[in-house]
Amino acid sequence: MPDPSKILKAGANRRKIKDHIVAYSFTAPNFIGFGVFTLIPLAFAFILAFYSWNGSPNQEMQFIAFDNFVKLMGDAKFWRALWNTVLYTLGTVPLTMAAALGLAILLNQKVRGRNFFRSVAFFPYVASLVAVAAVWNYLFSPTVGPINNLLHSITGLPFKPPAGGGMSLPRWAADPNPYVVMFTVVFFSVWKNMGYYMVIYLAGLQGISQDLYEAADIDGASKWQKFWKITLPQLSPTTFFVLMILVINSFKVYDIFINIFAGADNQLTDNSRVLVYQIYNTAFRDLKFGYSSAMAMVLFVIVLGITLIQFQGEKKFTA
Amino acid sequence: MKAKKLISLALGALMCVGAFTACGDSAAPTATPPAAATTEPASNATEPPAATVEPTPDAPEPVQLSWAVWDYDTTPYYKALTDAYSAIHPEVTFNPVDLGSQDYQNMLTTQLSGGADLDVITVKDIPGYANLVNQGFLEPLAGYISSAGIDPAAYGGTLEQITVDGEVYAIPFRSDHWVIFYNKALFDAAGVPYPTNDMTIAQYDELAAQVTSGDGESKVYGEHFHTWRSTRQLWAVLDGQNTIVQGAYEFMKPTYERILKLMDDGVAMDYATVKTTGLHYSAAFYNQQAAMLNMGSWFIPTQIDKVATGESLATEWGIVKYPHPEGVAAGTTLGTITSAGVNPASSKREAALDFVKFISGAEGALVLAGLGQFPAVKTDEVADTIASIDGFPTDDNSKEALKTTKVYLEMPLDKNSAAIETVLNEADDAIMTGSITVDEGIEQMNTGVQEILAQ
Amino acid sequence: MAGSPEYAPVGAPKKRFRVSTVLIYVMLIVMAVVMIVPFAWMLSSSLKLNKDVFSFPMEWIPSNPQWSNYIKIWQQIPLLRFIWNTLFLSVVVTFLQVLTSSFAAYAFAKLRFKGRDFLFLAYVATIAVPWQSYMVPQFAMMRSMGLNNTHLAIICLQAFTAFGVFMMRQFFRSVPDELCEAARIDGLSEYGIWARIMVPLSKPAMVTLVIFTFVTTWNDFLGPMIYLTDKNLKTVQIGLRMFISQYSAEYGLIMAASVVALIPVLALFLALQRYFVQGIATSGIKG
C-alpha cells in the first residue's frame, strides 16, 4: 500500500529538482554577470567597512572591527549629509510620483500631438545634465535670472536682503536658508526625472485589460470610480516599482547636487551635502576608504529596511 | 522561521565572500613593485605590438611610456613635449592616458589603486600631491635629482615647497603665478590711469572703484573674483604672516570684509551671480564686463589666442603684478605648480625618470614657453620667449609683470592638504552666499581644520 | 501637481468634455513649454560664442549665429568616432540587458524555487549601494582580467543590472498566472512560455527597458571615464567634457555637441513609443 505514494513522492522530488534547475537556468545568465562584476566588488567594499585603509595597494589593510561605525555616530558632517538626503527624498518622491502618474494618465489618452508631448516630457531626462543644470541655474540666478526679475516686478521685493533686515526675494540655490536650497533642487529633480517615471507608468497602463473598463461601463461606473477601483489597483505593481526605485535613487542622489550647487571645485556645503558626496569624498579626498565604506553600509541598511517594508506592503496590496 | 533562514543564508553568503576577499587581501599588498612585473603579461596584451618587438643589439629597446594627463586634446603642450622628447629619443613612444581635468585626482586614485600601468604621473595640485605621497604612488626622487645633476635652485624655491621630510616626489614643470589682467580701453574711457606694477591692495581697490561705471547691460565692474576660493582667501596670506593650513583663520576676516564690501558696492560682481550663472572669468574679461581681473598667468596664451580669433573684445589689454599689502615688496604673489613624478610600480622606471627630467628641465621649459606657458624653470630666456609671442602686450609693464619677487603656493603642502581644502572651500562658499557670517565662517574653518590637524 | 482630477474627461458628457479638453490642452502646452525652455536655450547657446553663452540679459536668438560651432565639434575632437563607439556600446548593452533581465525576471515572477525571495531582495538592495564606493575594487578586478581599456569592460558593467531584473519582474507579475498554467497544460516548456507568452505580452515593458538601458549607456560618463582611457575607445559623454578643460570651458561647443548627442536618443524614443498604446497587451491575452 505505501508503495504508490512513495513513488509519487519520489517523482514529485525529481520534478522539484528539475523545476529548480529550470528556474536557476533562467536567473543564471544575468546573475552570473551581476555577481561577478557587481556583487564581488561590492562585497569587498562592505568588508572594508571593518578596516582602516587608505586606498593604496602599498598599504596593509588594518582590521578595526566596529571602530568606523562608532566614529560615524559622532560625525556631524555625516549626520548632516544624511539629514539632507532624507529631506530631499521626502520632497522628491511624492512630488515625482504624482507628476509622473498625472502625466502618464494625461498622455495615455487620445490627444492630438500625443507623440510630441510624450517626447517633450521625456526630454529633460535624456538631455545632458551639465547642459540643463546650467540653464536652470541661469534661470534661477538671484539677481540676473529671469525668474527673480519677474518676481521682482510683481512683488517689488528687493533682490538682496535690506541692511536692516526684512523680506527679500529668495536666492534659490544660493539662499542662506537650507529649506529654500532644498526646495530648489527638489523642483529641478522633479522636472528632470518625471518623464522617466512617466514612461514606466505608461508601460504599466498598457497592461491593464480593457475588459475591466468595459465591465465597469456596463455597471455604470463613473470616471472617478474607474480610476480608484480599476486604474490605481491595477497599477499597483508599477507604483511599488516606481516608489522603490525613486526612494533608492533619491538616497543615492549625487550628480544633480554636484551640477546644481558645486562650482569649479566639485564642492558641496552644509546646506547641500548629500550622503553619496560624503562617501565619495571621504574615500577619495580624505583617503579613508574603510570609513567611507562604513557610510555606504549604513546607506545600504537604511534602504534595505525601507525596501523590505515596501515589499511587505506590496504583498498585502497586490496579492 | 523565515527571518532565521534569511539570516543563515546571508551569513553563508558573507562567509563565501569573506573567503574570496581573503585571497584578494593577501594578493593586494603584494601588488608592490616586485609583483608588478608578474602582472605585465596581461597588460601587454592591450599595448601595440611595437612594445613587444625583439630588441636588436645596436638599437635601444623600444619603450612606450604611459603618461597620466588631463585635457590632452585641448592642451597643446603635452604633445609638444612628447614630440620634442621623441625627437631626441626615437625609441620612446607615448601613450597619453587622459583622465579629464574635473575629476582628475579621483580618477587617478582609482587607476593607481587598481594597479593600472601608468609610468609618468602628472600631479595637478598640492592636495593631490599630498594624497599621492601618502598612498605611496610616487617614487622618491631626491636621490635621482642629485645623481642626475638637476639643480634645485633653478626652480625658484618651488622644489623646496613640495619637499616632505627631506624627500621630494615630483619635479615641477609648470609654474604659474597670479597677475592682474586689465582692459586698457575701459580705463581710457573712464579717464583713469592704468594700474601699475607696484600697487598696494588699497590702491588697487581705489582704482577699481574709479573705473566702475554703468548699469544693467553696460555695467563695468572694476574688478572680478572668480568662484574659486583662492581668488579671495589668498589675499590674506600675501604678507607672509599666516598660511592657509595653520588651523586659525581670524586673519582672513579683513579680507572677507573687504571683498564682501566690494560686491555690495557693485565694484565687483556679486558671488551668487557669478556662481549661479556659471560665468567664466574669461567671458567676464572678453565681454569687457570687468576692467581688472585677478587670475593666473595661464590665462595669457588663451587671451592672446581669443583676441586673434576675435572672440575677446578686450583687444587692448595688459598685465601688471599682483597688488600687495602695505609694507610687502611688489612682485609678491601666489603660485600654482604642476609637476610630474614616476609611478613606483612602473617597470620602465629609467625611461620615465629621464622623461620627467626632460620636461622639467631647460629643454622642456623652452617648449612650454614657446606655447606661452610658464615653465617651472625660470630663466630670462623664458620670460623673453613669452613676451615675444605675437599678441603679447607691448608695454614694458606687462613684460616686467612676468617676473616675481616672492611666490607663495596657493595651497602649501601638508599631509592633510586635501581634507583641509575641503573644509576651507565649504566655509568660503557659505560665507560668500551669506549662509553664515564671516565670524561663523572663520569659526567653521578653525574647528574643521583643527579637527583634521589633531588626527 | 499635474494631479488627478483632470483625469476624468474622456467620454464625459459633451459640454464638460469640451471644457475639460481645453483644460487638458492648456496643461499639456504649459508642460511642454516648461520642458522645452532648456532645450531652446541649448539650441540658442549652441549658436553662440563661448563668452556669450552666460551673458545677461540673455539673447534667445543669437544676433550673430556661429554656425561654425557645428563644424568645429567634429574637427576639435573625433566626435564621429565617439558616437560610433557609444552607439556600439549602447546597442550591445541594451540587447544583453533586455535578454538576460527578462529571462531572470521570469523566474522571479512566475517560478517557485529555493532562495527566490532572498536572491531577489539581494538584487534590489544592491541598487542602493553607490557605485563610487566599490569602483576601486571593481576596477582592480576588471584590470586583472585584462578588461581595462576594452569596450567589454563597459558591457560587463552595464549589461547585468539589478534594475532591469526588478523592472521586468514587476511587469511580468501583472500577467495572470492562469495564462502560464494553461500553457503548461498545453505542454509548453517554461522557455516556451517565456518566449511565446511573457515576451509578447510585455512589449511595453520591454520597450521601456530598451529605452532606459540605451539612454543610461548613452549618457554614462564615469564608467567610460575610468575604463576607456584610450582615445579610440572613448564615448560621447567624455567627448562633451573635453570642451571643459582646466582653465576654460567652451560652452558654445558643449551645447552644440549636446544637441548632436541628443538626436539618436530622441529618435529612438520617437520610434519606440508607438508601443505605448493600449491594447497590445490585452489583445494578446484574448488571443
Tab-separated table of C-alpha atoms in Angstrom, chain B residues 97-353:
chain	number	residue	atom	x	y	z
B	97	VAL	CA	46.116	58.452	-20.519
B	98	ASP	CA	43.639	61.309	-20.394
B	99	LEU	CA	41.750	61.303	-17.102
B	100	GLY	CA	39.936	64.627	-17.590
B	101	SER	CA	40.561	67.737	-15.540
B	102	GLN	CA	37.394	67.906	-13.475
B	103	ASP	CA	37.773	64.683	-11.583
B	104	TYR	CA	41.431	64.069	-12.327
B	105	GLN	CA	42.573	63.257	-8.816
B	106	ASN	CA	39.795	60.747	-8.146
B	107	MET	CA	40.264	59.062	-11.490
B	108	LEU	CA	43.997	58.852	-10.888
B	109	THR	CA	43.469	57.325	-7.444
B	110	THR	CA	41.150	54.737	-8.959
B	111	GLN	CA	43.647	53.865	-11.666
B	112	LEU	CA	46.595	53.578	-9.299
B	113	SER	CA	44.680	51.741	-6.575
B	114	GLY	CA	43.568	49.282	-9.197
B	115	GLY	CA	47.158	48.817	-10.336
B	116	ALA	CA	46.892	50.430	-13.763
B	117	ASP	CA	50.110	50.547	-15.788
B	118	LEU	CA	50.989	54.194	-15.573
B	119	ASP	CA	54.616	55.238	-15.783
B	120	VAL	CA	54.650	59.005	-15.603
B	121	ILE	CA	52.129	60.800	-13.396
B	122	THR	CA	51.211	64.449	-13.733
B	123	VAL	CA	50.454	65.985	-10.372
B	124	LYS	CA	47.706	68.545	-10.728
B	125	ASP	CA	47.790	70.348	-7.414
B	126	ILE	CA	49.252	70.250	-3.943
B	127	PRO	CA	46.372	68.420	-2.239
B	128	GLY	CA	46.627	65.801	-4.959
B	129	TYR	CA	50.375	65.602	-4.436
B	130	ALA	CA	49.938	65.126	-0.685
B	131	ASN	CA	47.479	62.295	-1.281
B	132	LEU	CA	49.678	60.573	-3.825
B	133	VAL	CA	52.629	60.763	-1.435
B	134	ASN	CA	50.517	59.404	1.438
B	135	GLN	CA	49.456	56.488	-0.706
B	136	GLY	CA	52.952	55.719	-1.930
B	137	PHE	CA	52.036	56.296	-5.560
B	138	LEU	CA	55.057	58.491	-6.279
B	139	GLU	CA	58.654	57.395	-6.469
B	140	PRO	CA	61.008	59.323	-4.131
B	141	LEU	CA	63.225	61.472	-6.318
B	142	ALA	CA	65.745	63.187	-4.029
B	143	GLY	CA	68.407	60.627	-4.857
B	144	TYR	CA	67.746	60.870	-8.565
B	145	ILE	CA	67.772	64.667	-8.518
B	146	SER	CA	71.264	64.785	-7.074
B	147	SER	CA	72.645	61.905	-9.129
B	148	ALA	CA	71.202	63.252	-12.390
B	149	GLY	CA	72.659	66.667	-11.713
B	150	ILE	CA	69.385	68.565	-11.532
B	151	ASP	CA	69.850	71.961	-9.907
B	152	PRO	CA	67.132	72.543	-7.289
B	153	ALA	CA	67.874	76.271	-7.284
B	154	ALA	CA	66.594	76.574	-10.858
B	155	TYR	CA	63.026	76.034	-9.640
B	156	GLY	CA	62.750	79.290	-7.739
B	157	GLY	CA	62.038	77.638	-4.426
B	158	THR	CA	59.120	75.537	-5.630
B	159	LEU	CA	61.037	72.298	-5.239
B	160	GLU	CA	61.638	73.081	-1.572
B	161	GLN	CA	57.949	73.823	-1.108
B	162	ILE	CA	56.984	70.310	-2.135
B	163	THR	CA	59.652	68.595	-0.050
B	164	VAL	CA	58.273	66.277	2.631
B	165	ASP	CA	60.652	65.233	5.422
B	166	GLY	CA	63.686	65.803	3.212
B	167	GLU	CA	62.255	63.782	0.360
B	168	VAL	CA	60.698	65.044	-2.831
B	169	TYR	CA	58.342	63.002	-5.011
B	170	ALA	CA	57.794	65.080	-8.132
B	171	ILE	CA	59.512	67.809	-10.104
B	172	PRO	CA	57.574	70.919	-11.131
B	173	PHE	CA	57.466	71.579	-14.856
B	174	ARG	CA	54.882	74.338	-14.963
B	175	SER	CA	54.675	77.169	-12.503
B	176	ASP	CA	52.082	79.873	-12.876
B	177	HIS	CA	51.788	82.953	-10.761
B	178	TRP	CA	48.888	85.313	-10.257
B	179	VAL	CA	48.788	88.684	-12.017
B	180	ILE	CA	46.240	91.388	-12.786
B	181	PHE	CA	44.844	91.479	-16.297
B	182	TYR	CA	43.372	94.816	-17.221
B	183	ASN	CA	41.436	96.291	-20.098
B	184	LYS	CA	43.126	99.456	-21.345
B	185	ALA	CA	40.138	100.619	-23.361
B	186	LEU	CA	37.926	100.675	-20.274
B	187	PHE	CA	40.486	102.669	-18.320
B	188	ASP	CA	40.848	105.137	-21.191
B	189	ALA	CA	37.088	105.542	-21.452
B	190	ALA	CA	36.821	106.246	-17.727
B	191	GLY	CA	39.829	108.564	-17.810
B	192	VAL	CA	41.510	106.556	-15.070
B	193	PRO	CA	45.266	105.844	-15.115
B	194	TYR	CA	46.345	102.259	-15.779
B	195	PRO	CA	47.271	100.007	-12.879
B	196	THR	CA	50.988	99.697	-12.162
B	197	ASN	CA	53.449	97.049	-11.140
B	198	ASP	CA	53.644	98.406	-7.597
B	199	MET	CA	50.206	98.857	-6.073
B	200	THR	CA	49.010	98.248	-2.564
B	201	ILE	CA	45.730	96.394	-2.249
B	202	ALA	CA	44.051	99.628	-1.092
B	203	GLN	CA	45.308	101.467	-4.183
B	204	TYR	CA	44.108	98.631	-6.367
B	205	ASP	CA	40.600	98.741	-4.875
B	206	GLU	CA	40.557	102.512	-5.208
B	207	LEU	CA	41.399	102.185	-8.892
B	208	ALA	CA	38.719	99.544	-9.273
B	209	ALA	CA	36.115	101.829	-7.721
B	210	GLN	CA	37.087	104.626	-10.123
B	211	VAL	CA	36.828	102.528	-13.237
B	212	THR	CA	33.483	101.010	-12.211
B	213	SER	CA	30.692	102.502	-14.283
B	214	GLY	CA	27.367	101.989	-15.955
B	215	ASP	CA	24.296	99.998	-15.124
B	216	GLY	CA	22.459	96.962	-16.403
B	217	GLU	CA	23.804	95.830	-19.748
B	218	SER	CA	26.595	98.381	-19.896
B	219	LYS	CA	27.779	97.808	-16.334
B	220	VAL	CA	31.546	97.675	-15.999
B	221	TYR	CA	32.924	96.162	-12.809
B	222	GLY	CA	36.238	97.470	-11.568
B	223	GLU	CA	37.488	94.048	-10.547
B	224	HIS	CA	36.310	90.474	-10.748
B	225	PHE	CA	36.533	87.497	-8.430
B	226	HIS	CA	36.130	84.082	-9.973
B	227	THR	CA	34.269	81.410	-7.971
B	228	TRP	CA	37.468	79.774	-6.731
B	229	ARG	CA	38.231	80.161	-3.065
B	230	SER	CA	41.791	81.162	-3.955
B	231	THR	CA	40.592	84.402	-5.551
B	232	ARG	CA	39.510	85.513	-2.057
B	233	GLN	CA	41.460	83.805	0.688
B	234	LEU	CA	44.867	84.172	-0.849
B	235	TRP	CA	44.929	87.945	-0.474
B	236	ALA	CA	45.184	87.296	3.241
B	237	VAL	CA	48.409	85.314	3.109
B	238	LEU	CA	50.426	87.709	0.925
B	239	ASP	CA	52.013	89.325	3.963
B	240	GLY	CA	53.678	86.055	4.837
B	241	GLN	CA	52.403	86.104	8.414
B	242	ASN	CA	49.952	83.265	8.057
B	243	THR	CA	49.347	80.174	5.973
B	244	ILE	CA	46.250	78.541	4.610
B	245	VAL	CA	46.856	75.342	6.550
B	246	GLN	CA	47.564	76.693	10.012
B	247	GLY	CA	44.216	75.989	11.631
B	248	ALA	CA	43.461	79.528	12.865
B	249	TYR	CA	41.810	81.839	10.393
B	250	GLU	CA	40.971	85.065	12.203
B	251	PHE	CA	43.482	86.761	9.912
B	252	MET	CA	41.121	86.296	6.973
B	253	LYS	CA	38.410	88.489	8.424
B	254	PRO	CA	39.589	91.811	6.923
B	255	THR	CA	39.940	90.164	3.518
B	256	TYR	CA	36.400	88.774	3.573
B	257	GLU	CA	35.020	92.078	4.770
B	258	ARG	CA	36.888	93.854	2.022
B	259	ILE	CA	35.578	91.560	-0.714
B	260	LEU	CA	32.002	91.473	0.557
B	261	LYS	CA	32.044	95.249	0.606
B	262	LEU	CA	33.370	95.439	-2.945
B	263	MET	CA	30.478	93.230	-4.012
B	264	ASP	CA	27.945	95.220	-2.017
B	265	ASP	CA	29.207	98.443	-3.559
B	266	GLY	CA	28.945	96.971	-7.029
B	267	VAL	CA	32.671	97.290	-7.688
B	268	ALA	CA	32.847	93.532	-8.150
B	269	MET	CA	30.137	91.185	-9.340
B	270	ASP	CA	28.107	89.512	-6.605
B	271	TYR	CA	29.339	85.978	-5.802
B	272	ALA	CA	25.933	84.314	-6.121
B	273	THR	CA	25.528	85.770	-9.594
B	274	VAL	CA	28.918	84.597	-10.754
B	275	LYS	CA	28.299	81.150	-9.360
B	276	THR	CA	24.735	80.510	-10.474
B	277	THR	CA	25.136	81.919	-13.961
B	278	GLY	CA	28.248	79.821	-14.434
B	279	LEU	CA	30.024	82.935	-15.649
B	280	HIS	CA	33.545	82.047	-16.605
B	281	TYR	CA	36.225	84.588	-15.733
B	282	SER	CA	37.388	84.667	-19.318
B	283	ALA	CA	33.907	85.625	-20.510
B	284	ALA	CA	33.759	88.488	-17.997
B	285	PHE	CA	37.038	89.768	-19.374
B	286	TYR	CA	36.321	89.142	-23.077
B	287	ASN	CA	32.976	90.889	-22.858
B	288	GLN	CA	34.531	93.918	-21.161
B	289	GLN	CA	32.401	93.445	-18.059
B	290	ALA	CA	35.461	93.516	-15.824
B	291	ALA	CA	38.122	96.197	-16.106
B	292	MET	CA	40.569	94.217	-13.987
B	293	LEU	CA	40.793	90.505	-13.373
B	294	ASN	CA	42.996	88.758	-10.843
B	295	MET	CA	43.969	85.489	-12.450
B	296	GLY	CA	46.837	83.090	-13.043
B	297	SER	CA	49.367	83.563	-15.803
B	298	TRP	CA	47.905	80.531	-17.590
B	299	PHE	CA	45.244	82.858	-18.951
B	300	ILE	CA	47.831	84.754	-21.055
B	301	PRO	CA	48.008	82.330	-24.024
B	302	THR	CA	44.227	81.891	-24.050
B	303	GLN	CA	43.616	85.636	-24.069
B	304	ILE	CA	46.172	86.124	-26.870
B	305	ASP	CA	44.509	83.397	-28.869
B	306	LYS	CA	40.982	84.733	-28.353
B	307	VAL	CA	41.976	88.258	-29.316
B	308	ALA	CA	43.336	86.799	-32.512
B	309	THR	CA	40.122	84.901	-33.287
B	310	GLY	CA	38.008	87.920	-32.416
B	311	GLU	CA	36.159	86.299	-29.540
B	312	SER	CA	37.796	88.518	-26.936
B	313	LEU	CA	36.607	92.091	-27.213
B	314	ALA	CA	39.285	93.147	-24.735
B	315	THR	CA	41.756	93.743	-27.529
B	316	GLU	CA	43.723	96.409	-25.743
B	317	TRP	CA	44.962	94.827	-22.616
B	318	GLY	CA	47.923	94.489	-20.340
B	319	ILE	CA	49.103	92.744	-17.235
B	320	VAL	CA	50.626	94.060	-14.058
B	321	LYS	CA	51.981	92.490	-10.916
B	322	TYR	CA	49.623	91.415	-8.166
B	323	PRO	CA	48.785	94.146	-5.648
B	324	HIS	CA	50.458	93.681	-2.291
B	325	PRO	CA	49.629	94.557	1.301
B	326	GLU	CA	51.199	97.654	2.842
B	327	GLY	CA	54.844	97.019	3.669
B	328	VAL	CA	55.281	93.994	1.436
B	329	ALA	CA	57.520	94.058	-1.637
B	330	ALA	CA	55.934	94.394	-5.064
B	331	GLY	CA	56.024	91.161	-7.021
B	332	THR	CA	54.840	89.112	-4.074
B	333	THR	CA	52.225	86.818	-5.419
B	334	LEU	CA	50.669	83.391	-5.375
B	335	GLY	CA	51.676	80.474	-7.449
B	336	THR	CA	50.369	77.188	-8.721
B	337	ILE	CA	52.677	74.450	-9.823
B	338	THR	CA	52.104	71.445	-11.985
B	339	SER	CA	54.632	68.707	-11.510
B	340	ALA	CA	55.425	65.254	-12.778
B	341	GLY	CA	56.517	62.132	-10.974
B	342	VAL	CA	57.079	58.458	-11.596
B	343	ASN	CA	54.890	55.564	-10.533
B	344	PRO	CA	56.980	53.304	-8.258
B	345	ALA	CA	55.225	50.296	-9.791
B	346	SER	CA	56.378	51.230	-13.257
B	347	SER	CA	58.556	48.696	-14.990
B	348	LYS	CA	60.068	51.433	-17.140
B	349	ARG	CA	61.486	53.469	-14.317
B	350	GLU	CA	64.657	54.620	-16.112
B	351	ALA	CA	62.865	55.946	-19.160
B	352	ALA	CA	60.150	57.542	-17.058
B	353	LEU	CA	62.665	59.343	-14.860
